[in-house]
Amino acid sequence: MLERDTELKVAGARPSAYARVKVAAKRDGTLIAWQSNSWGTGGPGGGGMPPIPYVFSIPNQRQEHTAIRNNIGPARAWRAPNHPQAAVLTMCALDDLAAKLNLDPVEFFGKNLNLTQRRENTYREELNIASELMGWKQKWHPRGQNASGDTARGVGLSFHTWGGRGHASDCDLTIHPDGSVDLKMGSQDLGTGTRTCILMVAADTLGIPMDAIQLQIGDTTYPPSGGSGGSTTIGGVTSSTRRASVDARDALFAKVAPALNVQSDQLECVNGKVMVKGDSSRFLSWKEACSKLGVMPVTMRGKNPDKNKPPDLTNSGVGGVQMAEVEVDTDTGIVKVKKMVAVQDCGLVINLKTAESQCYGALIMGISYSLFEEKVMDPVTGRMLNADMEFYRLAGLNDIPELVVHMMTGKGYDERGVIGLGEPPVISPGAAISNAVANAIGVRVPFLPLTPDRVLNALEQKAGA
Amino acid sequence: MPDYAWPDAQHRTLIGARVTRVDAPAKVSGQAKYTYDVHRPGMLYGKVFRSPYAHAKVVSIDTSAAEKMPGIKAIHIVQGPGSTIHWAGDDIVAVAAVDEPTAEDAVRAIKVKFQQLPHLVSDAEPPKGSAQEEGPLSIDAIDDMLDNQVPANQMVSTIQRDGLIKKASEDDLNMLKADGATDAVLEAIRSATLHPEVSAKPPSNYQKAAAQTVGDPDKAFAEADAVSEGCTAFRSSRIAASKVTDRFPSGPTMSIFSLTSPRRIFPVFPARWPSRSRFPPPTFACTKTTSAEDSQQVLPGSLGNFYRRSFQEGWRQAGPNHARA
């Protein structure tokens, strides 16, 4: 375990990203061209170009990128590698163009949603819901026309996407003759609710309460199941759990069917009973049913992926829209986020509560990186200057505003299967907050984090221009 | 064939519902065990001697004094004489000892001589003409392409165009294959032109990536009604998760226990208690303890556990949260 200062110095940082962007549209806002000259560093390794233009496949593009190899220390994957950077570089440039065209960004982005291709419908629904939840129509004013005295208010938005297909996962589910059930899997719970989601899938399939299942995870002696990263855990662990649970349940049905005098495919598991479909008077309690196993427990290995056991239960590719409302003190340059809205798709949601929690956490971390977090290097000594608790500042309770999260569920989403959510919601806050600040003060603050000095600099340049 | 498909909405009992995490009670009551709570019999503690320089060559390492210290169980040189260090904080020597203070003492007793080299820690816009055009590839560069999911046909054409710095060994090829290189990519690597002279040249700090063009941007810009130009930056920030500490109930006396550096956290927090907070600032006592068990003695019961946990976790992971006002 590292001390705080060491962790900040050596554990690795998110690569920086800069871009000079030129972007063009027709008078009605239709995007037609993108040109970017980007650079950035991931330390000694250099690093790659963020995926720009992000989300919107603008028809004519030219990108040049230069990687800087320097001595700031290693880069590490920071939740959605390269995507928050890409969102900032893209959405800020597009928002500036919308302002130049005197278009409301909701209208401008809405007009170009065909460039998001496969996810057009998702983004359109999300944009509408987000606008409602933010009260965008009442809050949006053209740039810089929303100030009173020394405070200015503004709203901004951003779009994001991510893959999130479930990783390889094996698990063993065992039903014992005494009715107890256990499930073993090598994956661990990062603290995101993995345990809970595995239990929900197994309990839902077996028709028994979650606390009737003993879950053992996070040990290399259990069946191999992927590590945590790339938002791949939920799709992997739930798919293997579902297959193991279905197979174990059907094995149990085969033993129970003669006792109830039906074919095994006429049985179902509901409310702690194994009963005949459509005839609630013919059933065995879960415990009685399991006693039919005789002396041998039944263990089934569930796998993901498993082409022999279709359908595919996980999928890849999500869309999200976020909006931010900020208040900027134009005397001090301090930015205060007043409200954030996150509307997110992740296919079939297993647990609505933990899914929403992921988004709340992402918004909080998003505010933190947008306003405060920055690794400051000393050009003379080559060392990090703020490897401490005070000057590597994080968002605290006072910095967290009203957060509104809406998960997309139901038709069009559920049937896609389970898709990861760990990374997507942390991508957009930087761009949404930067756009909100530009809307508030009428000028782009061209850096993240949006520290007071940078806000004041931008205001001064605007005044001087 | 059994029906593995996810049940539809009418047939779900739990999937899609709001369910509280099963591990929540253990975590909020302080019963959950974290890495820091694990104390195995005979457990050793590791500390690392790190490079104070951002760019340097290791000239010599003397661990003799550290080796003689009581309680030192192992010393391992991670990057020995001759190694080039590329950032301040990189591992040089690792020490394992019976406890943390002993390991720290041993690290202090290690003598390393460095030859400093010029460093660059800026990520400002590359000076005009400074960037190296794309040249022959290293095995690492090819592995990076696999990581970045560059399509196989694009990788093949890049390898054919740029060649390799050195011949790929069988180990290299096996590694790339394990990382997802297709047969066509492996064949391109085997038959690539070699440019061994390139590895002898010191690499530039600036490396240009191949320009990408889709459609006809020049024509599109010429025909556009509106063009917007600007520059935006996203500065580098650290990776670990941020954390917001919990709310405090009204004015308890609180003891902060830190296994490492209470001096640093002690003065910061009360001074920065948010003036508009709904809660009065807690009063503080500060004790340097040597083990997590000691701290449990002072604030007994679940409240003590809760604060102990939230503070240990809070300080370790996030540091104090304070209002800027």
Short mmCIF file of C-alpha atoms in Angstrom, two decimals, chain A residues 1-4 6-8 10-14 16-27 32-35 39 41 44 49 59-74 76 78 84-85 88-89 96-97 100-101 189 191 193 195-196 199-201 203-204 210 238 242-243 246-247 250 308-311 313 334 348-354 356 364-365 369 372-375 377-383 389-390 392-398 414 418 446-448 452 454, chain B residues 1-7 9 11-23 27 35-36 46-47 50 52-55 85-91 100 104 116 118-126 131-132 144 148 203-218 220-221 223-247 260-261 264-265 268 272 274-277 314-325:
data_model
loop_
_atom_site.label_atom_id
_atom_site.label_comp_id
_atom_site.label_asym_id
_atom_site.label_seq_id
_atom_site.Cartn_x
_atom_site.Cartn_y
_atom_site.Cartn_z
CA MET A 1 0.00 0.00 0.00
CA LEU A 2 1.40 3.37 -0.99
CA GLU A 3 1.35 6.56 1.05
CA ARG A 4 -0.72 9.34 -0.42
CA THR A 6 3.76 8.26 -3.40
CA GLU A 7 0.48 7.18 -4.91
CA LEU A 8 0.09 10.55 -6.58
CA VAL A 10 4.07 6.92 -9.06
CA ALA A 11 0.71 5.20 -9.55
CA GLY A 12 0.27 6.74 -12.98
CA ALA A 13 -1.83 9.52 -14.41
CA ARG A 14 -4.38 10.06 -17.12
CA SER A 16 -3.08 14.90 -21.15
CA ALA A 17 -4.64 15.96 -24.45
CA TYR A 18 -4.58 19.22 -26.36
CA ALA A 19 -5.98 20.05 -29.78
CA ARG A 20 -6.28 22.92 -32.20
CA VAL A 21 -9.58 22.18 -33.82
CA LYS A 22 -11.25 23.70 -36.86
CA VAL A 23 -14.81 22.59 -37.43
CA ALA A 24 -17.30 23.68 -40.09
CA ALA A 25 -21.02 23.55 -40.67
CA LYS A 26 -23.70 24.76 -43.04
CA ARG A 27 -25.86 27.69 -41.98
CA ILE A 32 -19.49 19.04 -42.68
CA ALA A 33 -15.80 19.19 -41.77
CA TRP A 34 -13.35 18.59 -38.92
CA GLN A 35 -9.64 19.25 -38.74
CA TRP A 39 -0.83 16.52 -28.92
CA THR A 41 1.59 13.04 -23.17
CA PRO A 44 7.78 8.13 -21.16
CA MET A 49 -4.55 10.23 -30.18
CA PRO A 59 -18.12 13.40 -43.13
CA ASN A 60 -14.84 15.19 -43.99
CA GLN A 61 -12.00 14.91 -41.49
CA ARG A 62 -8.26 15.38 -41.13
CA GLN A 63 -6.43 14.52 -37.91
CA GLU A 64 -2.79 14.97 -37.04
CA HIS A 65 -1.39 13.95 -33.69
CA THR A 66 1.99 14.25 -32.00
CA ALA A 67 2.78 12.15 -28.95
CA ILE A 68 5.10 13.78 -26.43
CA ARG A 69 7.48 11.42 -24.66
CA ASN A 70 8.55 13.10 -21.46
CA ASN A 71 9.53 12.50 -17.86
CA ILE A 72 6.32 13.17 -15.90
CA GLY A 73 5.81 9.53 -14.97
CA PRO A 74 3.74 6.70 -16.37
CA ARG A 76 -2.46 4.58 -16.49
CA TRP A 78 -8.27 6.34 -15.85
CA PRO A 84 -13.08 12.06 -21.42
CA GLN A 85 -10.29 13.84 -23.32
CA VAL A 88 -13.74 17.65 -24.16
CA LEU A 89 -11.84 18.24 -27.41
CA ASP A 96 -18.28 26.86 -29.91
CA LEU A 97 -19.52 26.37 -33.46
CA LYS A 100 -21.07 31.06 -33.59
CA LEU A 101 -24.20 30.02 -35.48
CA ASP A 189 -16.26 -7.04 -6.33
CA GLY A 191 -17.25 -2.15 -4.56
CA GLY A 193 -22.24 -4.19 -6.47
CA ARG A 195 -21.84 -9.58 -5.53
CA THR A 196 -25.36 -8.21 -5.44
CA LEU A 199 -26.98 -13.05 -6.51
CA MET A 200 -29.89 -11.27 -8.19
CA VAL A 201 -29.43 -13.23 -11.42
CA ALA A 203 -32.00 -15.94 -7.28
CA ASP A 204 -34.23 -14.67 -10.10
CA MET A 210 -30.91 -13.93 -2.57
CA THR A 238 -24.17 -12.17 -15.08
CA ARG A 242 -27.43 -17.07 -15.84
CA ARG A 243 -26.20 -20.10 -17.83
CA VAL A 246 -30.52 -22.30 -15.91
CA ASP A 247 -28.58 -25.57 -16.29
CA ASP A 250 -33.14 -27.76 -15.38
CA ASN A 308 -23.20 -23.59 -27.61
CA LYS A 309 -25.66 -21.98 -25.24
CA PRO A 310 -27.25 -19.09 -27.12
CA PRO A 311 -28.39 -16.38 -27.10
CA LEU A 313 -26.45 -12.45 -23.10
CA ILE A 334 -14.73 30.21 -8.91
CA LEU A 348 -30.48 -4.58 -19.72
CA VAL A 349 -30.07 -3.10 -16.25
CA ILE A 350 -29.59 -5.85 -13.65
CA ASN A 351 -29.82 -3.65 -10.56
CA LEU A 352 -31.28 -0.20 -11.02
CA LYS A 353 -29.94 1.00 -7.69
CA THR A 354 -26.30 0.05 -8.23
CA GLU A 356 -27.68 4.69 -10.64
CA ILE A 364 -18.93 13.33 -8.51
CA MET A 365 -15.59 12.19 -9.94
CA TYR A 369 -11.56 16.27 -12.58
CA PHE A 372 -9.80 20.56 -9.39
CA GLU A 373 -7.63 17.57 -10.27
CA GLU A 374 -4.34 18.36 -11.95
CA LYS A 375 -0.84 16.99 -11.74
CA MET A 377 5.09 19.37 -12.56
CA ASP A 378 8.12 21.46 -11.62
CA PRO A 379 10.15 22.18 -14.78
CA VAL A 380 13.33 22.72 -12.73
CA THR A 381 13.41 19.58 -10.56
CA GLY A 382 11.22 17.44 -12.77
CA ARG A 383 9.09 16.41 -9.80
CA MET A 389 -3.75 16.21 0.12
CA GLU A 390 -4.13 19.94 0.11
CA TYR A 392 -4.11 17.89 -5.27
CA ARG A 393 -7.64 18.89 -4.47
CA LEU A 394 -10.67 16.66 -4.86
CA ALA A 395 -14.34 17.50 -4.90
CA GLY A 396 -15.86 17.47 -1.42
CA LEU A 397 -19.43 17.52 -0.22
CA ASN A 398 -19.67 21.26 -0.70
CA ASP A 414 -33.54 -4.52 -22.37
CA VAL A 418 -26.22 -6.71 -20.30
CA PRO A 446 -9.70 26.44 -22.92
CA PHE A 447 -8.35 24.27 -20.10
CA LEU A 448 -9.56 21.53 -17.84
CA PRO A 452 -10.24 30.17 -10.96
CA ARG A 454 -7.95 30.14 -15.90
CA MET B 1 -32.22 -26.62 -25.73
CA PRO B 2 -32.72 -24.80 -22.43
CA ASP B 3 -33.80 -21.20 -22.69
CA TYR B 4 -30.88 -19.13 -21.45
CA ALA B 5 -32.31 -15.78 -22.65
CA TRP B 6 -32.90 -13.09 -20.06
CA PRO B 7 -36.49 -13.34 -18.82
CA ALA B 9 -40.13 -7.95 -17.91
CA HIS B 11 -41.15 -12.88 -15.73
CA ARG B 12 -38.48 -11.11 -13.70
CA THR B 13 -38.61 -11.12 -9.95
CA LEU B 14 -35.30 -9.39 -9.20
CA ILE B 15 -33.54 -8.45 -12.44
CA GLY B 16 -34.05 -4.75 -13.11
CA ALA B 17 -35.25 -4.01 -9.56
CA ARG B 18 -33.63 -1.64 -7.07
CA VAL B 19 -31.72 -3.87 -4.67
CA THR B 20 -29.46 -2.62 -1.89
CA ARG B 21 -25.96 -4.02 -2.00
CA VAL B 22 -25.59 -7.18 0.06
CA ASP B 23 -22.23 -5.98 1.37
CA LYS B 27 -19.18 -1.76 5.05
CA THR B 35 -6.27 -4.87 2.62
CA TYR B 36 -5.05 -2.63 5.39
CA GLY B 46 7.77 -3.44 1.71
CA LYS B 47 9.22 -0.02 0.99
CA ARG B 50 12.66 5.73 -5.58
CA PRO B 52 14.64 11.52 -6.97
CA TYR B 53 15.43 12.52 -10.56
CA ALA B 54 13.12 12.69 -13.56
CA HIS B 55 15.78 11.50 -15.98
CA ILE B 85 15.41 6.16 -15.18
CA HIS B 86 12.68 8.08 -16.99
CA TRP B 87 10.69 9.67 -14.16
CA ALA B 88 11.02 10.84 -10.58
CA GLY B 89 9.60 8.17 -8.32
CA ASP B 90 10.52 5.12 -10.38
CA ASP B 91 11.53 2.02 -8.40
CA GLU B 100 7.11 -0.36 8.21
CA GLU B 104 11.74 3.01 5.99
CA GLN B 116 21.48 13.28 -14.00
CA PRO B 118 18.23 16.55 -19.04
CA HIS B 119 14.52 16.07 -18.48
CA LEU B 120 11.30 17.30 -20.06
CA VAL B 121 8.14 17.54 -17.98
CA SER B 122 6.21 19.96 -20.17
CA ASP B 123 3.42 18.91 -22.46
CA ALA B 124 3.19 22.26 -24.24
CA GLU B 125 2.60 22.34 -27.98
CA PRO B 126 5.51 20.67 -29.79
CA ALA B 131 8.34 15.99 -34.25
CA GLN B 132 9.86 12.81 -35.58
CA ASP B 144 0.31 -0.75 -28.46
CA ASN B 148 -5.67 0.22 -29.25
CA PRO B 203 14.65 9.16 -29.91
CA SER B 204 13.03 12.58 -30.11
CA ASN B 205 10.61 13.61 -27.37
CA TYR B 206 8.05 14.27 -30.08
CA GLN B 207 6.65 11.52 -32.24
CA LYS B 208 4.20 12.26 -35.00
CA ALA B 209 1.41 9.78 -35.58
CA ALA B 210 0.19 9.10 -39.08
CA ALA B 211 -2.21 11.77 -40.31
CA GLN B 212 -5.69 10.46 -41.01
CA THR B 213 -8.00 11.90 -43.63
CA VAL B 214 -11.59 11.05 -44.44
CA GLY B 215 -13.41 12.66 -47.37
CA ASP B 216 -12.22 16.04 -48.64
CA PRO B 217 -11.86 18.40 -45.68
CA ASP B 218 -10.29 21.26 -47.68
CA ALA B 220 -15.71 21.13 -47.23
CA PHE B 221 -14.09 23.99 -45.29
CA GLU B 223 -17.80 25.54 -48.92
CA ALA B 224 -18.83 25.93 -45.28
CA ASP B 225 -21.07 28.75 -44.04
CA ALA B 226 -19.51 28.80 -40.59
CA VAL B 227 -16.08 27.74 -39.36
CA SER B 228 -15.09 27.76 -35.72
CA GLU B 229 -11.48 27.47 -34.56
CA GLY B 230 -10.18 26.95 -31.07
CA CYS B 231 -7.81 25.10 -28.83
CA THR B 232 -8.83 23.06 -25.81
CA ALA B 233 -6.76 21.14 -23.31
CA PHE B 234 -7.33 18.43 -20.79
CA ARG B 235 -4.46 18.47 -18.32
CA SER B 236 -3.08 15.30 -16.87
CA SER B 237 -4.65 14.15 -13.64
CA ARG B 238 -4.07 11.20 -11.40
CA ILE B 239 -5.94 7.96 -11.82
CA ALA B 240 -7.13 6.66 -8.49
CA ALA B 241 -10.74 6.96 -7.46
CA SER B 242 -11.82 10.10 -5.70
CA LYS B 243 -13.88 9.85 -2.61
CA VAL B 244 -16.19 12.14 -0.73
CA THR B 245 -16.10 11.70 3.02
CA ASP B 246 -19.27 11.15 4.88
CA ARG B 247 -21.39 13.72 6.66
CA THR B 260 1.74 7.21 8.63
CA SER B 261 1.67 10.95 8.99
CA ARG B 264 0.23 16.40 7.79
CA ILE B 265 -3.48 15.79 8.10
CA VAL B 268 -5.49 20.96 7.55
CA ARG B 272 -10.83 24.28 6.51
CA PRO B 274 -16.71 24.76 5.74
CA SER B 275 -18.04 27.89 7.36
CA ARG B 276 -21.54 27.27 6.06
CA SER B 277 -21.62 23.65 7.18
CA GLY B 314 -10.87 8.90 3.73
CA TRP B 315 -7.36 10.07 4.41
CA ARG B 316 -5.73 7.27 2.57
CA GLN B 317 -7.80 7.57 -0.52
CA ALA B 318 -8.89 11.12 -0.79
CA GLY B 319 -7.60 13.54 1.74
CA PRO B 320 -9.64 16.27 3.36
CA ASN B 321 -12.55 17.87 1.64
CA HIS B 322 -12.79 21.49 2.34
CA ALA B 323 -14.60 24.46 0.99
CA ARG B 324 -12.63 26.90 -1.07
CA ALA B 325 -14.54 29.77 0.50
#
